[in-house]
Each structure stands twice: as structure tokens, then as C-alpha cells.
Amino acid sequence: MQSAYLLVTHGSRDIRPQIAIDQLRDRIEQRLSIPVGAAVLECAPTELHEQIEEFSRQHKSLSEIKIVPLFLLPGVHVKEDIPEQLAIAQSRINPKLELLPHLGSHAGMVEVLASRIAQIPADARILMSHGSRRAGGNAPIEEIASMINAISAYWSVEPKLETRILELKQQGC
């Protein structure tokens, strides 16, 4: 019997994130020589549990599917939405589903970000995140941004990317 990995991302109407995830999936699959899939939580024609079920049908010999949430923070999607979808899928398929820790929980994440961002010549750097409306929900992003000498911007709440770019322009960047 065989294990596999399923990478889970937020999802986007923009095709570029999906292209990047497909490339990542292919690289991991080549390196590990086991099936690796990709699924999205939002902006997809099917629910996450249906994507998991389809992945299971495509790989009938699997005994286990390890779900890897590619999320920086343990927000609602990581703590509630993904586990709920996994429970639905688990009730419908045989392979055991194992939810692994979200990407941002990796101990070396800040060091990886700092190393990568330092390689990019720039007068200023912006760490972009989805953002949370919950009180204190963006504090971890603010902390990470500070640690990697960047400022934060958010997709769903202020300060948005456009706001941060204008601020940086006004500062002469």
C-alpha cells in the first residue's frame, strides 16, 4: 500500500498561483517518487472534499493521503474549513486522511523567508497575506514582516497592497 501527499491552497481566480502550485507539486512528486496532488479550498468548481475524493479515485492503491495545508497562519481555513472538508471526504473514501501541520508552523519558515527576500535587491519589501478580520489575527504577519525587514499588506483588509505602495512612494522608494 502507498501513501500520497495532497497540497491544499486557498485558491484564486488568478491562474498564476495555480501554475506555481502545479510546478511545486511536480517537483515534489519527482523528488519523492510518490503521488502528489493539489487541491484548492476556494475558487474551484468542486468542494475540497470532492477534490480529495477524486484524487483517491485516481490513485486506487493508496492506503493514506497526507494533507498539507499551504497556509502561513492557522486561521479559519486551517482550523475549521479544511478539517470539516477532510471529515466529509474521510466518510466517503477508504484511504486514511492525515492532516499535517500548516506550512507556516514549520520552525524554519521565517529563516527561509528572510533568506529568500534578502536575495532580491529592493529599497523596500512587502509581505503579502490574505489578512484576517479577527482581532489580533494579523499580529503574526506583522511580527514576521518585522523579522524579515518588510512591511505587511493584506488582500482582504487594510492596509492593502495599493495603500502600502503609495506609502512607500511617498517615502521616496
PDB file of C-alpha atoms in Angstrom:
ATOM      1  CA  MET A   1       0.000   0.000   0.000  1.00  0.00           C
ATOM      2  CA  GLN A   2       1.128   3.506  -0.738  1.00  0.00           C
ATOM      3  CA  SER A   3       0.966   6.992   0.744  1.00  0.00           C
ATOM      4  CA  ALA A   4       0.494  10.235  -1.145  1.00  0.00           C
ATOM      5  CA  TYR A   5       0.508  13.956  -0.456  1.00  0.00           C
ATOM      6  CA  LEU A   6      -2.203  16.443  -1.344  1.00  0.00           C
ATOM      7  CA  LEU A   7      -1.207  20.108  -1.235  1.00  0.00           C
ATOM      8  CA  VAL A   8      -4.103  22.382  -0.280  1.00  0.00           C
ATOM      9  CA  THR A   9      -4.056  26.086  -1.110  1.00  0.00           C
ATOM     10  CA  HIS A  10      -6.552  28.881  -0.689  1.00  0.00           C
ATOM     11  CA  GLY A  11      -7.409  29.122  -4.387  1.00  0.00           C
ATOM     12  CA  SER A  12      -7.580  32.173  -6.625  1.00  0.00           C
ATOM     13  CA  ARG A  13      -9.333  33.433  -9.725  1.00  0.00           C
ATOM     14  CA  ASP A  14      -5.856  34.408 -10.983  1.00  0.00           C
ATOM     15  CA  ILE A  15      -4.239  31.494 -12.853  1.00  0.00           C
ATOM     16  CA  ARG A  16      -0.662  32.320 -11.736  1.00  0.00           C
ATOM     17  CA  PRO A  17      -0.884  30.832  -8.219  1.00  0.00           C
ATOM     18  CA  GLN A  18      -2.265  27.591  -9.666  1.00  0.00           C
ATOM     19  CA  ILE A  19       0.599  27.421 -12.175  1.00  0.00           C
ATOM     20  CA  ALA A  20       3.090  27.825  -9.317  1.00  0.00           C
ATOM     21  CA  ILE A  21       1.371  25.132  -7.223  1.00  0.00           C
ATOM     22  CA  ASP A  22       1.320  22.744 -10.186  1.00  0.00           C
ATOM     23  CA  GLN A  23       5.063  23.280 -10.629  1.00  0.00           C
ATOM     24  CA  LEU A  24       5.667  22.707  -6.912  1.00  0.00           C
ATOM     25  CA  ARG A  25       3.522  19.560  -7.000  1.00  0.00           C
ATOM     26  CA  ASP A  26       5.507  18.209  -9.961  1.00  0.00           C
ATOM     27  CA  ARG A  27       8.849  18.896  -8.256  1.00  0.00           C
ATOM     28  CA  ILE A  28       7.777  17.191  -5.031  1.00  0.00           C
ATOM     29  CA  GLU A  29       6.356  14.218  -6.917  1.00  0.00           C
ATOM     30  CA  GLN A  30       9.609  13.793  -8.869  1.00  0.00           C
ATOM     31  CA  ARG A  31      11.712  14.068  -5.727  1.00  0.00           C
ATOM     32  CA  LEU A  32       9.637  11.680  -3.585  1.00  0.00           C
ATOM     33  CA  SER A  33       8.508   9.271  -6.326  1.00  0.00           C
ATOM     34  CA  ILE A  34       5.026   9.041  -4.829  1.00  0.00           C
ATOM     35  CA  PRO A  35       1.756  10.602  -5.964  1.00  0.00           C
ATOM     36  CA  VAL A  36       1.370  14.282  -5.098  1.00  0.00           C
ATOM     37  CA  GLY A  37      -1.786  16.216  -5.868  1.00  0.00           C
ATOM     38  CA  ALA A  38      -3.008  19.772  -5.500  1.00  0.00           C
ATOM     39  CA  ALA A  39      -6.409  20.986  -4.360  1.00  0.00           C
ATOM     40  CA  VAL A  40      -7.945  24.334  -3.505  1.00  0.00           C
ATOM     41  CA  LEU A  41     -10.302  25.450  -0.783  1.00  0.00           C
ATOM     42  CA  GLU A  42     -11.978  28.286  -2.681  1.00  0.00           C
ATOM     43  CA  CYS A  43     -12.485  29.459  -6.271  1.00  0.00           C
ATOM     44  CA  ALA A  44     -12.901  25.909  -7.582  1.00  0.00           C
ATOM     45  CA  PRO A  45     -15.842  24.250  -9.328  1.00  0.00           C
ATOM     46  CA  THR A  46     -15.875  21.494  -6.688  1.00  0.00           C
ATOM     47  CA  GLU A  47     -15.623  21.449  -2.901  1.00  0.00           C
ATOM     48  CA  LEU A  48     -12.332  20.407  -1.292  1.00  0.00           C
ATOM     49  CA  HIS A  49     -13.804  17.098  -0.103  1.00  0.00           C
ATOM     50  CA  GLU A  50     -14.753  16.272  -3.707  1.00  0.00           C
ATOM     51  CA  GLN A  51     -11.224  17.062  -4.886  1.00  0.00           C
ATOM     52  CA  ILE A  52      -9.838  14.744  -2.202  1.00  0.00           C
ATOM     53  CA  GLU A  53     -12.270  12.014  -3.244  1.00  0.00           C
ATOM     54  CA  GLU A  54     -11.274  12.427  -6.906  1.00  0.00           C
ATOM     55  CA  PHE A  55      -7.565  12.223  -6.010  1.00  0.00           C
ATOM     56  CA  SER A  56      -8.310   8.997  -4.127  1.00  0.00           C
ATOM     57  CA  ARG A  57     -10.170   7.550  -7.144  1.00  0.00           C
ATOM     58  CA  GLN A  58      -7.245   8.415  -9.422  1.00  0.00           C
ATOM     59  CA  HIS A  59      -4.831   6.562  -7.107  1.00  0.00           C
ATOM     60  CA  LYS A  60      -6.757   3.457  -6.044  1.00  0.00           C
ATOM     61  CA  SER A  61      -3.833   1.711  -4.310  1.00  0.00           C
ATOM     62  CA  LEU A  62      -3.378   4.429  -1.675  1.00  0.00           C
ATOM     63  CA  SER A  63      -3.577   3.492   1.977  1.00  0.00           C
ATOM     64  CA  GLU A  64      -3.031   7.047   3.210  1.00  0.00           C
ATOM     65  CA  ILE A  65      -3.294  10.595   1.892  1.00  0.00           C
ATOM     66  CA  LYS A  66      -1.356  13.226   3.809  1.00  0.00           C
ATOM     67  CA  ILE A  67      -2.994  16.637   3.511  1.00  0.00           C
ATOM     68  CA  VAL A  68      -0.550  19.576   3.525  1.00  0.00           C
ATOM     69  CA  PRO A  69      -2.193  22.995   4.061  1.00  0.00           C
ATOM     70  CA  LEU A  70      -0.001  25.565   2.306  1.00  0.00           C
ATOM     71  CA  PHE A  71      -1.099  28.392   4.584  1.00  0.00           C
ATOM     72  CA  LEU A  72       1.142  30.770   6.513  1.00  0.00           C
ATOM     73  CA  LEU A  73      -1.141  31.132   9.538  1.00  0.00           C
ATOM     74  CA  PRO A  74      -3.561  28.856  11.404  1.00  0.00           C
ATOM     75  CA  GLY A  75      -6.655  30.892  10.568  1.00  0.00           C
ATOM     76  CA  VAL A  76     -10.230  29.768   9.966  1.00  0.00           C
ATOM     77  CA  HIS A  77      -9.313  27.803   6.850  1.00  0.00           C
ATOM     78  CA  VAL A  78      -6.651  25.752   8.661  1.00  0.00           C
ATOM     79  CA  LYS A  79      -8.519  25.311  11.942  1.00  0.00           C
ATOM     80  CA  GLU A  80     -12.081  24.842  10.684  1.00  0.00           C
ATOM     81  CA  ASP A  81     -12.679  24.688   6.933  1.00  0.00           C
ATOM     82  CA  ILE A  82     -10.039  22.133   5.951  1.00  0.00           C
ATOM     83  CA  PRO A  83     -10.772  19.741   8.865  1.00  0.00           C
ATOM     84  CA  GLU A  84     -14.507  19.906   8.063  1.00  0.00           C
ATOM     85  CA  GLN A  85     -13.868  19.046   4.414  1.00  0.00           C
ATOM     86  CA  LEU A  86     -11.497  16.222   5.411  1.00  0.00           C
ATOM     87  CA  ALA A  87     -14.148  14.727   7.692  1.00  0.00           C
ATOM     88  CA  ILE A  88     -16.635  14.657   4.817  1.00  0.00           C
ATOM     89  CA  ALA A  89     -14.093  13.070   2.473  1.00  0.00           C
ATOM     90  CA  GLN A  90     -12.979  10.530   5.096  1.00  0.00           C
ATOM     91  CA  SER A  91     -16.557   9.321   5.468  1.00  0.00           C
ATOM     92  CA  ARG A  92     -16.643   8.566   1.733  1.00  0.00           C
ATOM     93  CA  ILE A  93     -13.222   7.075   0.905  1.00  0.00           C
ATOM     94  CA  ASN A  94     -11.010   4.291   2.225  1.00  0.00           C
ATOM     95  CA  PRO A  95      -7.514   5.770   2.385  1.00  0.00           C
ATOM     96  CA  LYS A  96      -6.757   7.245   5.789  1.00  0.00           C
ATOM     97  CA  LEU A  97      -6.563  11.040   5.652  1.00  0.00           C
ATOM     98  CA  GLU A  98      -3.899  12.658   7.805  1.00  0.00           C
ATOM     99  CA  LEU A  99      -3.921  16.425   8.233  1.00  0.00           C
ATOM    100  CA  LEU A 100      -0.343  17.661   8.550  1.00  0.00           C
ATOM    101  CA  PRO A 101       0.622  20.970  10.199  1.00  0.00           C
ATOM    102  CA  HIS A 102       0.180  24.082   8.053  1.00  0.00           C
ATOM    103  CA  LEU A 103       3.243  25.364   6.220  1.00  0.00           C
ATOM    104  CA  GLY A 104       3.662  28.429   8.427  1.00  0.00           C
ATOM    105  CA  SER A 105       4.120  26.257  11.516  1.00  0.00           C
ATOM    106  CA  HIS A 106       7.471  24.997  10.221  1.00  0.00           C
ATOM    107  CA  ALA A 107      10.194  26.144  12.620  1.00  0.00           C
ATOM    108  CA  GLY A 108      12.449  27.408   9.823  1.00  0.00           C
ATOM    109  CA  MET A 109       9.812  29.363   7.906  1.00  0.00           C
ATOM    110  CA  VAL A 110      10.978  32.828   8.967  1.00  0.00           C
ATOM    111  CA  GLU A 111      14.584  31.962   8.154  1.00  0.00           C
ATOM    112  CA  VAL A 112      13.585  30.704   4.701  1.00  0.00           C
ATOM    113  CA  LEU A 113      11.600  33.883   4.024  1.00  0.00           C
ATOM    114  CA  ALA A 114      14.429  36.086   5.289  1.00  0.00           C
ATOM    115  CA  SER A 115      16.977  34.261   3.143  1.00  0.00           C
ATOM    116  CA  ARG A 116      14.847  34.470   0.001  1.00  0.00           C
ATOM    117  CA  ILE A 117      13.825  38.075   0.451  1.00  0.00           C
ATOM    118  CA  ALA A 118      17.425  39.152   1.117  1.00  0.00           C
ATOM    119  CA  GLN A 119      18.364  37.902  -2.362  1.00  0.00           C
ATOM    120  CA  ILE A 120      16.048  40.433  -4.000  1.00  0.00           C
ATOM    121  CA  PRO A 121      17.565  43.894  -4.375  1.00  0.00           C
ATOM    122  CA  ALA A 122      14.953  46.429  -3.276  1.00  0.00           C
ATOM    123  CA  ASP A 123      14.558  49.656  -1.344  1.00  0.00           C
ATOM    124  CA  ALA A 124      11.563  48.189   0.469  1.00  0.00           C
ATOM    125  CA  ARG A 125       9.850  44.843   0.833  1.00  0.00           C
ATOM    126  CA  ILE A 126       6.214  43.915   1.344  1.00  0.00           C
ATOM    127  CA  LEU A 127       4.994  40.677   2.908  1.00  0.00           C
ATOM    128  CA  MET A 128       1.573  39.986   1.392  1.00  0.00           C
ATOM    129  CA  SER A 129      -1.027  37.951   3.257  1.00  0.00           C
ATOM    130  CA  HIS A 130      -4.734  37.262   2.906  1.00  0.00           C
ATOM    131  CA  GLY A 131      -5.427  39.024   6.180  1.00  0.00           C
ATOM    132  CA  SER A 132      -7.938  38.418   8.927  1.00  0.00           C
ATOM    133  CA  ARG A 133     -10.858  40.460  10.215  1.00  0.00           C
ATOM    134  CA  ARG A 134     -10.493  38.808  13.630  1.00  0.00           C
ATOM    135  CA  ALA A 135      -8.998  40.912  16.422  1.00  0.00           C
ATOM    136  CA  GLY A 136      -5.289  40.151  16.620  1.00  0.00           C
ATOM    137  CA  GLY A 137      -5.488  37.851  13.611  1.00  0.00           C
ATOM    138  CA  ASN A 138      -2.840  39.752  11.667  1.00  0.00           C
ATOM    139  CA  ALA A 139      -0.352  40.083  14.543  1.00  0.00           C
ATOM    140  CA  PRO A 140       1.701  37.055  13.418  1.00  0.00           C
ATOM    141  CA  ILE A 141       2.102  38.562   9.933  1.00  0.00           C
ATOM    142  CA  GLU A 142       3.174  41.883  11.440  1.00  0.00           C
ATOM    143  CA  GLU A 143       5.742  40.022  13.549  1.00  0.00           C
ATOM    144  CA  ILE A 144       7.097  38.032  10.601  1.00  0.00           C
ATOM    145  CA  ALA A 145       7.271  41.166   8.441  1.00  0.00           C
ATOM    146  CA  SER A 146       9.271  42.904  11.153  1.00  0.00           C
ATOM    147  CA  MET A 147      11.647  39.930  11.445  1.00  0.00           C
ATOM    148  CA  ILE A 148      12.391  39.915   7.710  1.00  0.00           C
ATOM    149  CA  ASN A 149      12.680  43.708   7.413  1.00  0.00           C
ATOM    150  CA  ALA A 150       9.468  44.111   5.435  1.00  0.00           C
ATOM    151  CA  ILE A 151       6.104  45.771   5.845  1.00  0.00           C
ATOM    152  CA  SER A 152       2.819  43.920   5.715  1.00  0.00           C
ATOM    153  CA  ALA A 153      -0.043  44.253   3.251  1.00  0.00           C
ATOM    154  CA  TYR A 154      -3.273  42.307   3.037  1.00  0.00           C
ATOM    155  CA  TRP A 155      -5.594  41.073   0.356  1.00  0.00           C
ATOM    156  CA  SER A 156      -8.854  41.280   2.305  1.00  0.00           C
ATOM    157  CA  VAL A 157      -8.280  44.012   4.927  1.00  0.00           C
ATOM    158  CA  GLU A 158      -6.309  47.240   5.312  1.00  0.00           C
ATOM    159  CA  PRO A 159      -3.566  48.053   4.796  1.00  0.00           C
ATOM    160  CA  LYS A 160      -3.937  46.692   1.274  1.00  0.00           C
ATOM    161  CA  LEU A 161      -1.110  46.384  -1.227  1.00  0.00           C
ATOM    162  CA  GLU A 162      -2.119  49.578  -3.038  1.00  0.00           C
ATOM    163  CA  THR A 163      -2.031  51.516   0.239  1.00  0.00           C
ATOM    164  CA  ARG A 164       1.431  50.224   1.100  1.00  0.00           C
ATOM    165  CA  ILE A 165       2.798  51.010  -2.356  1.00  0.00           C
ATOM    166  CA  LEU A 166       1.522  54.594  -2.112  1.00  0.00           C
ATOM    167  CA  GLU A 167       3.082  54.942   1.350  1.00  0.00           C
ATOM    168  CA  LEU A 168       6.418  53.690   0.049  1.00  0.00           C
ATOM    169  CA  LYS A 169       6.278  56.058  -2.933  1.00  0.00           C
ATOM    170  CA  GLN A 170       5.657  58.966  -0.566  1.00  0.00           C
ATOM    171  CA  GLN A 171       8.748  57.886   1.390  1.00  0.00           C
ATOM    172  CA  GLY A 172      10.825  58.019  -1.796  1.00  0.00           C
ATOM    173  CA  CYS A 173      11.078  54.317  -2.548  1.00  0.00           C
TER     174      CYS A 173
END
